[in-house]
PDB file of C-alpha atoms and ligand atoms in Angstrom:
ATOM      1  CA  UNK A 126     -14.810 -52.675   3.332  1.00 50.00           C
ATOM      2  CA  UNK A 127     -13.878 -50.642   6.358  1.00 55.00           C
ATOM      3  CA  UNK A 128     -10.369 -50.245   5.003  1.00 58.00           C
ATOM      4  CA  UNK A 129     -11.618 -49.072   1.606  1.00 59.00           C
ATOM      5  CA  UNK A 130     -13.844 -46.537   3.297  1.00 53.00           C
ATOM      6  CA  UNK A 131     -10.993 -45.294   5.438  1.00 57.00           C
ATOM      7  CA  UNK A 132      -8.755 -44.989   2.378  1.00 54.00           C
ATOM      8  CA  UNK A 133     -11.470 -43.180   0.487  1.00 53.00           C
ATOM      9  CA  UNK A 134     -11.965 -40.756   3.342  1.00 52.00           C
ATOM     10  CA  UNK A 135      -8.242 -40.132   3.593  1.00 56.00           C
ATOM     11  CA  UNK A 136      -8.064 -39.479  -0.150  1.00 57.00           C
ATOM     12  CA  UNK A 137     -10.999 -37.114   0.084  1.00 52.00           C
ATOM     13  CA  UNK A 138      -9.344 -35.253   2.913  1.00 50.00           C
ATOM     14  CA  UNK A 139      -6.123 -34.958   0.918  1.00 52.00           C
ATOM     15  CA  UNK A 140      -7.934 -33.610  -2.148  1.00 52.00           C
ATOM     16  CA  UNK A 141      -9.855 -31.108  -0.010  1.00 52.00           C
ATOM     17  CA  UNK A 142      -6.642 -30.034   1.664  1.00 50.00           C
ATOM     18  CA  UNK A 143      -4.851 -29.645  -1.659  1.00 53.00           C
ATOM     19  CA  UNK A 144      -7.718 -27.638  -3.144  1.00 50.00           C
ATOM     20  CA  UNK A 145      -8.215 -25.291  -0.216  1.00 50.00           C
ATOM     21  CA  UNK A 146      -4.456 -25.134   0.268  1.00 48.00           C
ATOM     22  CA  UNK A 147      -4.082 -23.734  -3.253  1.00 51.00           C
ATOM     23  CA  UNK A 148      -6.731 -21.097  -2.797  1.00 51.00           C
ATOM     24  CA  UNK A 149      -6.000 -20.355   0.823  1.00 63.00           C
ATOM     25  CA  UNK A 150      -3.409 -17.733  -0.007  1.00 84.00           C
ATOM     26  CA  UNK A 151      -4.583 -14.795   2.025  1.00 95.00           C
ATOM     27  CA  UNK A 152      -3.602 -11.183   1.532  1.00 97.00           C
ATOM     28  CA  UNK A 153      -4.694  -8.391   3.811  1.00 98.00           C
ATOM     29  CA  UNK A 154      -4.000  -4.860   2.573  1.00 98.00           C
ATOM     30  CA  UNK A 155      -4.056  -1.749   4.711  1.00 98.00           C
ATOM     31  CA  UNK A 156      -5.777   1.133   2.916  1.00 98.00           C
ATOM     32  CA  UNK A 157      -5.174   4.687   4.179  1.00 98.00           C
ATOM     33  CA  UNK A 158      -8.167   6.961   3.523  1.00 98.00           C
ATOM     34  CA  UNK A 159      -9.139  10.219   5.288  1.00 96.00           C
ATOM     35  CA  UNK A 160     -11.240  11.420   8.188  1.00 94.00           C
ATOM     36  CA  UNK A 161     -14.329   9.408   9.085  1.00 92.00           C
ATOM     37  CA  UNK A 162     -16.546  12.262   7.813  1.00 90.00           C
ATOM     38  CA  UNK A 163     -14.900  12.492   4.370  1.00 94.00           C
ATOM     39  CA  UNK A 164     -15.542  10.681   1.101  1.00 96.00           C
ATOM     40  CA  UNK A 165     -12.257   8.714   1.008  1.00 97.00           C
ATOM     41  CA  UNK A 166     -13.245   6.743   4.083  1.00 97.00           C
ATOM     42  CA  UNK A 167     -16.776   5.880   2.973  1.00 96.00           C
ATOM     43  CA  UNK A 168     -15.764   5.201  -0.633  1.00 98.00           C
ATOM     44  CA  UNK A 169     -12.715   3.225   0.513  1.00 98.00           C
ATOM     45  CA  UNK A 170     -14.933   0.972   2.608  1.00 98.00           C
ATOM     46  CA  UNK A 171     -17.346   0.546  -0.316  1.00 98.00           C
ATOM     47  CA  UNK A 172     -14.944  -0.373  -3.113  1.00 98.00           C
ATOM     48  CA  UNK A 173     -12.726  -2.621  -0.994  1.00 98.00           C
ATOM     49  CA  UNK A 174     -15.789  -4.600   0.031  1.00 98.00           C
ATOM     50  CA  UNK A 175     -16.528  -5.243  -3.669  1.00 98.00           C
ATOM     51  CA  UNK A 176     -12.877  -6.099  -4.394  1.00 98.00           C
ATOM     52  CA  UNK A 177     -12.818  -8.574  -1.495  1.00 98.00           C
ATOM     53  CA  UNK A 178     -15.972 -10.234  -2.771  1.00 98.00           C
ATOM     54  CA  UNK A 179     -14.419 -10.706  -6.201  1.00 98.00           C
ATOM     55  CA  UNK A 180     -10.749 -11.483  -5.533  1.00 98.00           C
ATOM     56  CA  UNK A 181     -10.256 -14.680  -3.598  1.00 97.00           C
ATOM     57  CA  UNK A 182      -8.260 -14.423  -0.381  1.00 97.00           C
ATOM     58  CA  UNK A 183      -8.064 -10.603  -0.478  1.00 98.00           C
ATOM     59  CA  UNK A 184      -9.186  -8.583   2.520  1.00 98.00           C
ATOM     60  CA  UNK A 185      -8.699  -4.952   3.491  1.00 98.00           C
ATOM     61  CA  UNK A 186      -8.166  -2.997   6.620  1.00 98.00           C
ATOM     62  CA  UNK A 187      -9.594   0.482   5.902  1.00 98.00           C
ATOM     63  CA  UNK A 188      -7.935   3.114   8.056  1.00 98.00           C
ATOM     64  CA  UNK A 189      -9.007   6.641   8.919  1.00 97.00           C
ATOM     65  CA  UNK A 190      -6.152   9.177   8.517  1.00 97.00           C
ATOM     66  CA  UNK A 191      -5.379  12.881   8.007  1.00 96.00           C
ATOM     67  CA  UNK A 192      -5.754  12.193   4.201  1.00 98.00           C
ATOM     68  CA  UNK A 193      -3.532  12.867   1.156  1.00 98.00           C
ATOM     69  CA  UNK A 194      -0.232  14.075   2.582  1.00 98.00           C
ATOM     70  CA  UNK A 195      -0.439  11.802   5.640  1.00 97.00           C
ATOM     71  CA  UNK A 196      -1.234   8.832   3.377  1.00 98.00           C
ATOM     72  CA  UNK A 197       1.851   9.484   1.261  1.00 98.00           C
ATOM     73  CA  UNK A 198       4.031   9.484   4.380  1.00 97.00           C
ATOM     74  CA  UNK A 199       2.265   6.329   5.656  1.00 97.00           C
ATOM     75  CA  UNK A 200       3.002   4.568   2.361  1.00 97.00           C
ATOM     76  CA  UNK A 201       6.615   5.703   2.313  1.00 96.00           C
ATOM     77  CA  UNK A 202       7.054   4.489   5.900  1.00 96.00           C
ATOM     78  CA  UNK A 203       5.580   1.089   4.974  1.00 96.00           C
ATOM     79  CA  UNK A 204       2.734   1.489   7.468  1.00 97.00           C
ATOM     80  CA  UNK A 205       0.064   0.920   4.817  1.00 98.00           C
ATOM     81  CA  UNK A 206      -0.097  -0.845   1.435  1.00 98.00           C
ATOM     82  CA  UNK A 207      -2.533   1.410  -0.392  1.00 98.00           C
ATOM     83  CA  UNK A 208      -3.957   4.879  -0.049  1.00 98.00           C
ATOM     84  CA  UNK A 209      -6.254   7.442  -1.612  1.00 98.00           C
ATOM     85  CA  UNK A 210      -4.585  10.757  -2.400  1.00 98.00           C
ATOM     86  CA  UNK A 211      -5.236  13.819  -4.525  1.00 98.00           C
ATOM     87  CA  UNK A 212      -3.477  13.712  -7.932  1.00 98.00           C
ATOM     88  CA  UNK A 213      -2.019  17.196  -7.355  1.00 98.00           C
ATOM     89  CA  UNK A 214      -0.585  16.279  -3.936  1.00 98.00           C
ATOM     90  CA  UNK A 215       0.949  13.073  -5.383  1.00 98.00           C
ATOM     91  CA  UNK A 216       2.747  15.226  -7.947  1.00 98.00           C
ATOM     92  CA  UNK A 217       4.025  17.669  -5.300  1.00 98.00           C
ATOM     93  CA  UNK A 218       5.381  14.709  -3.280  1.00 98.00           C
ATOM     94  CA  UNK A 219       7.271  13.283  -6.274  1.00 98.00           C
ATOM     95  CA  UNK A 220       8.807  16.728  -6.864  1.00 97.00           C
ATOM     96  CA  UNK A 221       9.213  17.655  -3.207  1.00 98.00           C
ATOM     97  CA  UNK A 222       7.501  21.005  -3.697  1.00 97.00           C
ATOM     98  CA  UNK A 223       4.841  23.116  -2.002  1.00 95.00           C
ATOM     99  CA  UNK A 224       4.046  21.879   1.542  1.00 92.00           C
ATOM    100  CA  UNK A 225       6.520  18.964   1.049  1.00 96.00           C
ATOM    101  CA  UNK A 226       9.137  21.644   1.492  1.00 94.00           C
ATOM    102  CA  UNK A 227      11.952  20.126  -0.558  1.00 95.00           C
ATOM    103  CA  UNK A 228      11.375  16.550   0.678  1.00 96.00           C
ATOM    104  CA  UNK A 229      10.865  14.338  -2.382  1.00 98.00           C
ATOM    105  CA  UNK A 230       8.788  11.185  -1.828  1.00 98.00           C
ATOM    106  CA  UNK A 231       8.628   8.839  -4.804  1.00 97.00           C
ATOM    107  CA  UNK A 232       8.145   5.519  -3.062  1.00 95.00           C
ATOM    108  CA  UNK A 233       4.558   5.009  -4.203  1.00 98.00           C
ATOM    109  CA  UNK A 234       2.779   4.501  -7.526  1.00 98.00           C
ATOM    110  CA  UNK A 235      -0.654   5.082  -9.039  1.00 98.00           C
ATOM    111  CA  UNK A 236      -3.335   2.471  -9.608  1.00 98.00           C
ATOM    112  CA  UNK A 237      -6.140   4.703 -10.905  1.00 98.00           C
ATOM    113  CA  UNK A 238      -7.747   8.134 -10.775  1.00 98.00           C
ATOM    114  CA  UNK A 239     -11.260   7.505  -9.417  1.00 98.00           C
ATOM    115  CA  UNK A 240     -13.469  10.584  -9.075  1.00 98.00           C
ATOM    116  CA  UNK A 241     -13.481  14.386  -9.001  1.00 98.00           C
ATOM    117  CA  UNK A 242     -12.709  16.055  -5.709  1.00 98.00           C
ATOM    118  CA  UNK A 243     -14.255  19.458  -5.530  1.00 98.00           C
ATOM    119  CA  UNK A 244     -12.527  22.375  -3.812  1.00 98.00           C
ATOM    120  CA  UNK A 245     -15.388  23.715  -1.723  1.00 98.00           C
ATOM    121  CA  UNK A 246     -15.160  26.845   0.357  1.00 98.00           C
ATOM    122  CA  UNK A 247     -17.971  27.122   2.878  1.00 98.00           C
ATOM    123  CA  UNK A 248     -18.598  30.571   4.354  1.00 98.00           C
ATOM    124  CA  UNK A 249     -21.230  32.394   6.380  1.00 97.00           C
ATOM    125  CA  UNK A 250     -24.227  33.707   4.388  1.00 95.00           C
ATOM    126  CA  UNK A 251     -22.946  37.303   4.450  1.00 96.00           C
ATOM    127  CA  UNK A 252     -19.786  36.313   2.562  1.00 97.00           C
ATOM    128  CA  UNK A 253     -19.930  36.586  -1.196  1.00 94.00           C
ATOM    129  CA  UNK A 254     -16.325  36.096  -2.295  1.00 97.00           C
ATOM    130  CA  UNK A 255     -13.167  34.266  -1.255  1.00 98.00           C
ATOM    131  CA  UNK A 256     -11.686  37.763  -0.936  1.00 98.00           C
ATOM    132  CA  UNK A 257     -13.942  38.150   2.149  1.00 98.00           C
ATOM    133  CA  UNK A 258     -11.856  35.534   4.017  1.00 98.00           C
ATOM    134  CA  UNK A 259      -9.123  38.053   4.787  1.00 98.00           C
ATOM    135  CA  UNK A 260      -8.845  38.506   8.561  1.00 98.00           C
ATOM    136  CA  UNK A 261     -11.301  35.660   9.234  1.00 98.00           C
ATOM    137  CA  UNK A 262     -11.058  32.389  11.202  1.00 98.00           C
ATOM    138  CA  UNK A 263     -10.707  29.705   8.560  1.00 98.00           C
ATOM    139  CA  UNK A 264     -10.272  25.933   8.741  1.00 98.00           C
ATOM    140  CA  UNK A 265      -7.865  25.021   5.943  1.00 98.00           C
ATOM    141  CA  UNK A 266      -8.222  21.231   6.331  1.00 97.00           C
ATOM    142  CA  UNK A 267      -6.843  18.578   8.615  1.00 95.00           C
ATOM    143  CA  UNK A 268      -3.139  18.282   9.443  1.00 93.00           C
ATOM    144  CA  UNK A 269      -1.662  16.150   6.643  1.00 94.00           C
ATOM    145  CA  UNK A 270      -4.549  16.785   4.280  1.00 97.00           C
ATOM    146  CA  UNK A 271      -4.492  17.664   0.612  1.00 98.00           C
ATOM    147  CA  UNK A 272      -7.166  20.236   1.371  1.00 98.00           C
ATOM    148  CA  UNK A 273      -4.521  22.410   3.020  1.00 98.00           C
ATOM    149  CA  UNK A 274      -2.571  22.660  -0.259  1.00 98.00           C
ATOM    150  CA  UNK A 275      -5.731  23.762  -2.069  1.00 98.00           C
ATOM    151  CA  UNK A 276      -6.610  26.281   0.645  1.00 98.00           C
ATOM    152  CA  UNK A 277      -3.162  27.835   0.436  1.00 98.00           C
ATOM    153  CA  UNK A 278      -3.154  28.012  -3.358  1.00 98.00           C
ATOM    154  CA  UNK A 279      -6.746  29.247  -3.767  1.00 98.00           C
ATOM    155  CA  UNK A 280      -6.311  31.940  -1.107  1.00 98.00           C
ATOM    156  CA  UNK A 281      -3.069  32.978  -2.750  1.00 97.00           C
ATOM    157  CA  UNK A 282      -4.849  33.409  -6.113  1.00 97.00           C
ATOM    158  CA  UNK A 283      -6.982  35.973  -4.242  1.00 97.00           C
ATOM    159  CA  UNK A 284      -3.897  37.647  -2.767  1.00 97.00           C
ATOM    160  CA  UNK A 285      -4.446  36.175   0.712  1.00 98.00           C
ATOM    161  CA  UNK A 286      -1.807  34.210   2.638  1.00 98.00           C
ATOM    162  CA  UNK A 287      -2.147  32.029   5.753  1.00 98.00           C
ATOM    163  CA  UNK A 288      -0.714  35.026   7.673  1.00 98.00           C
ATOM    164  CA  UNK A 289      -3.802  37.046   6.719  1.00 98.00           C
ATOM    165  CA  UNK A 290      -6.243  34.602   8.346  1.00 98.00           C
ATOM    166  CA  UNK A 291      -6.516  32.741  11.649  1.00 98.00           C
ATOM    167  CA  UNK A 292      -5.649  29.197  10.567  1.00 98.00           C
ATOM    168  CA  UNK A 293      -7.539  26.245  12.031  1.00 98.00           C
ATOM    169  CA  UNK A 294      -6.556  22.677  11.079  1.00 98.00           C
ATOM    170  CA  UNK A 295      -9.780  20.687  11.362  1.00 97.00           C
ATOM    171  CA  UNK A 296     -11.253  17.615   9.696  1.00 96.00           C
ATOM    172  CA  UNK A 297     -14.456  18.141   7.672  1.00 97.00           C
ATOM    173  CA  UNK A 298     -16.671  16.981  10.536  1.00 97.00           C
ATOM    174  CA  UNK A 299     -14.874  19.150  13.088  1.00 97.00           C
ATOM    175  CA  UNK A 300     -14.977  22.114  10.686  1.00 98.00           C
ATOM    176  CA  UNK A 301     -18.757  21.742  10.377  1.00 98.00           C
ATOM    177  CA  UNK A 302     -19.126  21.583  14.162  1.00 98.00           C
ATOM    178  CA  UNK A 303     -16.886  24.624  14.684  1.00 98.00           C
ATOM    179  CA  UNK A 304     -18.864  26.527  12.010  1.00 98.00           C
ATOM    180  CA  UNK A 305     -22.118  25.580  13.715  1.00 98.00           C
ATOM    181  CA  UNK A 306     -20.732  26.763  17.074  1.00 98.00           C
ATOM    182  CA  UNK A 307     -19.594  30.074  15.572  1.00 97.00           C
ATOM    183  CA  UNK A 308     -15.926  29.274  16.255  1.00 98.00           C
ATOM    184  CA  UNK A 309     -14.851  29.637  12.632  1.00 98.00           C
ATOM    185  CA  UNK A 310     -16.182  31.792   9.790  1.00 98.00           C
ATOM    186  CA  UNK A 311     -15.329  29.518   6.891  1.00 98.00           C
ATOM    187  CA  UNK A 312     -13.736  26.212   5.937  1.00 98.00           C
ATOM    188  CA  UNK A 313     -12.153  24.495   2.977  1.00 98.00           C
ATOM    189  CA  UNK A 314     -13.259  21.011   1.987  1.00 98.00           C
ATOM    190  CA  UNK A 315     -11.694  19.211  -0.975  1.00 98.00           C
ATOM    191  CA  UNK A 316     -13.759  16.078  -1.411  1.00 98.00           C
ATOM    192  CA  UNK A 317     -16.247  14.302  -3.641  1.00 96.00           C
ATOM    193  CA  UNK A 318     -19.451  16.377  -3.724  1.00 94.00           C
ATOM    194  CA  UNK A 319     -22.009  16.451  -2.264  1.00 94.00           C
ATOM    195  CA  UNK A 320     -19.932  15.946   0.884  1.00 94.00           C
ATOM    196  CA  UNK A 321     -21.809  14.503   3.879  1.00 92.00           C
ATOM    197  CA  UNK A 322     -20.326  16.967   6.396  1.00 95.00           C
ATOM    198  CA  UNK A 323     -21.641  19.927   4.333  1.00 97.00           C
ATOM    199  CA  UNK A 324     -24.970  18.243   3.518  1.00 96.00           C
ATOM    200  CA  UNK A 325     -25.642  17.816   7.230  1.00 96.00           C
ATOM    201  CA  UNK A 326     -24.438  21.310   8.144  1.00 98.00           C
ATOM    202  CA  UNK A 327     -26.690  22.876   5.497  1.00 98.00           C
ATOM    203  CA  UNK A 328     -29.772  21.299   7.060  1.00 97.00           C
ATOM    204  CA  UNK A 329     -29.214  23.238  10.305  1.00 97.00           C
ATOM    205  CA  UNK A 330     -27.224  26.334   9.280  1.00 97.00           C
ATOM    206  CA  UNK A 331     -27.411  28.939   6.548  1.00 97.00           C
ATOM    207  CA  UNK A 332     -24.203  28.932   4.525  1.00 97.00           C
ATOM    208  CA  UNK A 333     -22.694  30.097   1.283  1.00 97.00           C
ATOM    209  CA  UNK A 334     -20.435  28.085  -1.004  1.00 98.00           C
ATOM    210  CA  UNK A 335     -17.920  30.653  -2.250  1.00 98.00           C
ATOM    211  CA  UNK A 336     -17.021  30.507  -5.936  1.00 98.00           C
ATOM    212  CA  UNK A 337     -13.583  30.427  -7.511  1.00 98.00           C
ATOM    213  CA  UNK A 338     -14.558  32.702 -10.399  1.00 97.00           C
ATOM    214  CA  UNK A 339     -13.243  32.369 -13.982  1.00 97.00           C
ATOM    215  CA  UNK A 340     -10.581  35.036 -13.593  1.00 97.00           C
ATOM    216  CA  UNK A 341      -9.080  33.490 -10.448  1.00 97.00           C
ATOM    217  CA  UNK A 342      -9.509  29.930 -11.754  1.00 97.00           C
ATOM    218  CA  UNK A 343      -7.491  30.867 -14.852  1.00 97.00           C
ATOM    219  CA  UNK A 344      -4.724  32.281 -12.659  1.00 96.00           C
ATOM    220  CA  UNK A 345      -4.766  29.188 -10.452  1.00 96.00           C
ATOM    221  CA  UNK A 346      -4.679  26.730 -13.378  1.00 96.00           C
ATOM    222  CA  UNK A 347      -1.790  28.636 -14.987  1.00 96.00           C
ATOM    223  CA  UNK A 348       0.242  28.132 -11.799  1.00 95.00           C
ATOM    224  CA  UNK A 349      -1.102  24.682 -10.876  1.00 95.00           C
ATOM    225  CA  UNK A 350      -2.235  22.706 -13.940  1.00 94.00           C
ATOM    226  CA  UNK A 351      -3.900  19.908 -11.926  1.00 96.00           C
ATOM    227  CA  UNK A 352      -6.960  22.036 -11.280  1.00 97.00           C
ATOM    228  CA  UNK A 353      -9.885  21.837 -13.657  1.00 97.00           C
ATOM    229  CA  UNK A 354     -12.939  24.092 -13.522  1.00 97.00           C
ATOM    230  CA  UNK A 355     -15.953  22.433 -11.953  1.00 97.00           C
ATOM    231  CA  UNK A 356     -19.553  23.534 -11.338  1.00 98.00           C
ATOM    232  CA  UNK A 357     -21.175  22.362  -8.102  1.00 97.00           C
ATOM    233  CA  UNK A 358     -24.729  21.707  -9.302  1.00 96.00           C
ATOM    234  CA  UNK A 359     -27.453  23.781  -7.685  1.00 97.00           C
ATOM    235  CA  UNK A 360     -29.381  21.824  -5.104  1.00 96.00           C
ATOM    236  CA  UNK A 361     -26.280  19.889  -3.976  1.00 96.00           C
ATOM    237  CA  UNK A 362     -26.791  21.491  -0.583  1.00 97.00           C
ATOM    238  CA  UNK A 363     -29.867  22.963   1.081  1.00 97.00           C
ATOM    239  CA  UNK A 364     -30.038  26.664   0.250  1.00 95.00           C
ATOM    240  CA  UNK A 365     -27.566  26.456  -2.650  1.00 96.00           C
ATOM    241  CA  UNK A 366     -29.991  27.392  -5.418  1.00 96.00           C
ATOM    242  CA  UNK A 367     -27.577  28.237  -8.234  1.00 96.00           C
ATOM    243  CA  UNK A 368     -24.582  26.347  -9.664  1.00 97.00           C
ATOM    244  CA  UNK A 369     -21.327  27.396  -8.000  1.00 98.00           C
ATOM    245  CA  UNK A 370     -18.191  27.531 -10.150  1.00 98.00           C
ATOM    246  CA  UNK A 371     -15.058  26.263  -8.481  1.00 98.00           C
ATOM    247  CA  UNK A 372     -12.109  23.976  -9.271  1.00 98.00           C
ATOM    248  CA  UNK A 373     -11.534  20.259  -8.782  1.00 98.00           C
ATOM    249  CA  UNK A 374      -8.720  17.725  -8.520  1.00 98.00           C
ATOM    250  CA  UNK A 375      -8.841  13.920  -8.644  1.00 98.00           C
ATOM    251  CA  UNK A 376      -9.044  11.215  -5.968  1.00 98.00           C
ATOM    252  CA  UNK A 377      -6.345   8.733  -6.914  1.00 98.00           C
ATOM    253  CA  UNK A 378      -5.788   5.203  -5.663  1.00 99.00           C
ATOM    254  CA  UNK A 379      -2.080   4.635  -5.018  1.00 98.00           C
ATOM    255  CA  UNK A 380      -0.035   1.786  -3.565  1.00 98.00           C
ATOM    256  CA  UNK A 381       3.461   0.832  -2.606  1.00 97.00           C
ATOM    257  CA  UNK A 382       5.723  -0.277  -5.425  1.00 97.00           C
ATOM    258  CA  UNK A 383       6.316  -3.718  -3.929  1.00 97.00           C
ATOM    259  CA  UNK A 384       2.762  -5.048  -4.404  1.00 98.00           C
ATOM    260  CA  UNK A 385       2.871  -7.842  -6.997  1.00 98.00           C
ATOM    261  CA  UNK A 386       1.943  -7.095 -10.626  1.00 98.00           C
ATOM    262  CA  UNK A 387      -0.591  -9.915 -10.543  1.00 98.00           C
ATOM    263  CA  UNK A 388      -2.396  -8.580  -7.464  1.00 98.00           C
ATOM    264  CA  UNK A 389      -2.506  -4.977  -8.696  1.00 98.00           C
ATOM    265  CA  UNK A 390      -3.706  -6.147 -12.127  1.00 98.00           C
ATOM    266  CA  UNK A 391      -6.559  -8.070 -10.489  1.00 98.00           C
ATOM    267  CA  UNK A 392      -7.461  -5.091  -8.282  1.00 98.00           C
ATOM    268  CA  UNK A 393      -7.487  -2.667 -11.237  1.00 98.00           C
ATOM    269  CA  UNK A 394      -9.518  -5.002 -13.427  1.00 98.00           C
ATOM    270  CA  UNK A 395     -12.092  -5.658 -10.691  1.00 98.00           C
ATOM    271  CA  UNK A 396     -12.326  -1.935  -9.896  1.00 98.00           C
ATOM    272  CA  UNK A 397     -13.539  -1.157 -13.418  1.00 98.00           C
ATOM    273  CA  UNK A 398     -15.359  -4.390 -14.241  1.00 98.00           C
ATOM    274  CA  UNK A 399     -17.349  -4.295 -11.001  1.00 98.00           C
ATOM    275  CA  UNK A 400     -18.275  -0.621 -11.420  1.00 98.00           C
ATOM    276  CA  UNK A 401     -22.001  -1.397 -11.082  1.00 98.00           C
ATOM    277  CA  UNK A 402     -21.537  -3.144  -7.724  1.00 98.00           C
ATOM    278  CA  UNK A 403     -19.255  -0.371  -6.472  1.00 98.00           C
ATOM    279  CA  UNK A 404     -21.828   2.244  -7.533  1.00 98.00           C
ATOM    280  CA  UNK A 405     -24.503   0.401  -5.579  1.00 98.00           C
ATOM    281  CA  UNK A 406     -22.225   0.539  -2.543  1.00 98.00           C
ATOM    282  CA  UNK A 407     -21.301   4.242  -3.030  1.00 97.00           C
ATOM    283  CA  UNK A 408     -22.510   6.815  -5.633  1.00 97.00           C
ATOM    284  CA  UNK A 409     -18.944   7.909  -6.513  1.00 97.00           C
ATOM    285  CA  UNK A 410     -18.542   4.511  -8.228  1.00 98.00           C
ATOM    286  CA  UNK A 411     -20.448   6.048 -11.154  1.00 98.00           C
ATOM    287  CA  UNK A 412     -17.373   8.156 -12.016  1.00 98.00           C
ATOM    288  CA  UNK A 413     -15.130   5.110 -12.596  1.00 98.00           C
ATOM    289  CA  UNK A 414     -13.860   5.306 -16.165  1.00 98.00           C
ATOM    290  CA  UNK A 415     -10.620   3.947 -17.621  1.00 98.00           C
ATOM    291  CA  UNK A 416      -9.836   7.054 -19.722  1.00 98.00           C
ATOM    292  CA  UNK A 417     -10.520   9.391 -16.769  1.00 97.00           C
ATOM    293  CA  UNK A 418      -8.439   7.108 -14.531  1.00 98.00           C
ATOM    294  CA  UNK A 419      -5.205   7.777 -16.411  1.00 98.00           C
ATOM    295  CA  UNK A 420      -5.706  11.463 -17.295  1.00 97.00           C
ATOM    296  CA  UNK A 421      -3.979  14.116 -15.194  1.00 96.00           C
ATOM    297  CA  UNK A 422      -1.885  11.637 -13.221  1.00 97.00           C
ATOM    298  CA  UNK A 423       1.762  12.671 -13.414  1.00 96.00           C
ATOM    299  CA  UNK A 424       3.288  10.017 -11.136  1.00 98.00           C
ATOM    300  CA  UNK A 425       4.310   6.517 -12.298  1.00 98.00           C
ATOM    301  CA  UNK A 426       1.652   3.834 -12.632  1.00 98.00           C
ATOM    302  CA  UNK A 427       2.125   0.419 -11.064  1.00 98.00           C
ATOM    303  CA  UNK A 428       2.956  -2.077 -13.888  1.00 98.00           C
ATOM    304  CA  UNK A 429      -0.045  -4.236 -12.870  1.00 98.00           C
ATOM    305  CA  UNK A 430      -2.421  -1.283 -13.314  1.00 98.00           C
ATOM    306  CA  UNK A 431      -0.711  -0.192 -16.553  1.00 98.00           C
ATOM    307  CA  UNK A 432      -1.217  -3.716 -17.952  1.00 98.00           C
ATOM    308  CA  UNK A 433      -4.990  -3.388 -17.441  1.00 98.00           C
ATOM    309  CA  UNK A 434      -5.194   0.124 -18.931  1.00 98.00           C
ATOM    310  CA  UNK A 435      -3.197  -1.011 -21.990  1.00 98.00           C
ATOM    311  CA  UNK A 436      -5.525  -3.981 -22.445  1.00 98.00           C
ATOM    312  CA  UNK A 437      -8.587  -1.739 -22.542  1.00 98.00           C
ATOM    313  CA  UNK A 438      -6.866   0.862 -24.745  1.00 98.00           C
ATOM    314  CA  UNK A 439      -6.796   3.655 -22.149  1.00 98.00           C
ATOM    315  CA  UNK A 440      -2.997   3.713 -22.094  1.00 97.00           C
ATOM    316  CA  UNK A 441      -0.422   3.319 -24.889  1.00 94.00           C
TER     317      UNK A 441
HETATM  318  N1  LIG F 247      -8.996  15.241  -0.503  1.00 82.66           N
HETATM  319  C1  LIG F 247      -9.003  15.368   0.918  1.00 82.66           C
HETATM  320  C2  LIG F 247      -7.600  15.575   1.410  1.00 82.66           C
HETATM  321  O1  LIG F 247      -6.685  14.908   1.019  1.00 82.66           O
HETATM  322  C3  LIG F 247      -9.670  14.227   1.646  1.00 82.66           C
HETATM  323  C4  LIG F 247     -11.024  13.950   1.118  1.00 82.66           C
HETATM  324  C5  LIG F 247     -11.828  12.918   1.825  1.00 82.66           C
HETATM  325  O2  LIG F 247     -11.520  12.535   2.950  1.00 82.66           O
HETATM  326  O3  LIG F 247     -12.794  12.496   1.187  1.00 82.66           O
HETATM  327  O4  LIG F 247      -7.457  16.449   2.206  1.00 82.66           O
END
């Protein structure tokens, strides 16, 4: 009797071991986001939490970084497995143009475009146009950010170069603090809107969101086709009582090429199928859409992501 029990126990242990052994495959992915006060970081934490809950053995390490350009370098250097980057900056990296200065970086691929990132220019209340930034102290985004590309291009559409302003390289949170302290006159912020750093600033300080008007938007889009026109809805920030026309790009989830097709397929599928849970965790989840995810992305897609988009008819 004792022997039978012992055998039974041993068998049970073996079965348990075999079962957990099969599912115990653990993968931890490092995700590069942006500054702690941006949308990448908060959204990154939100959607990875939902992915982890739905894909067995998958965990994430969400890292704060300088954002788009820094994330592309981090991926190329193998320091991270995934990142969030602007679709325009991903294109410039593949081609080695603009602030990549001839250095082509193609060692990363797209998983999905996720939500609109709005090019917001915050100025003092007496400013009415981007043209007013000439000669002013302006934060053009963090070192390694995508925001800096947008600042350069938008200013240039208004005939202003970085030589015509006093350039500050600050994160969104530091830009808001510097603005509050009167150390800068304006700052650029390319991020999902409403952006927390601006929401908080607007509760204590009067500010103006400066428009990229139709004429300048047309010029910008002719030179840089990744921009689309975008209206920041009135009421997005305290004191902003009318819609503000500007331009937007797209927050894009990218990864290194070497991630397995199976893993990336599962991640892509869960991202769209668990949209409701992601939206509960962060409002930007509401913008998840398979057709939007593949539009305006010029870089290669990971085969695992492409498999999902083909299945749902978003990709040929
Ligand atoms: N799009 C921004 C950049 O690459 C970062 C936005 C964010 O952190 O939410 O500069």
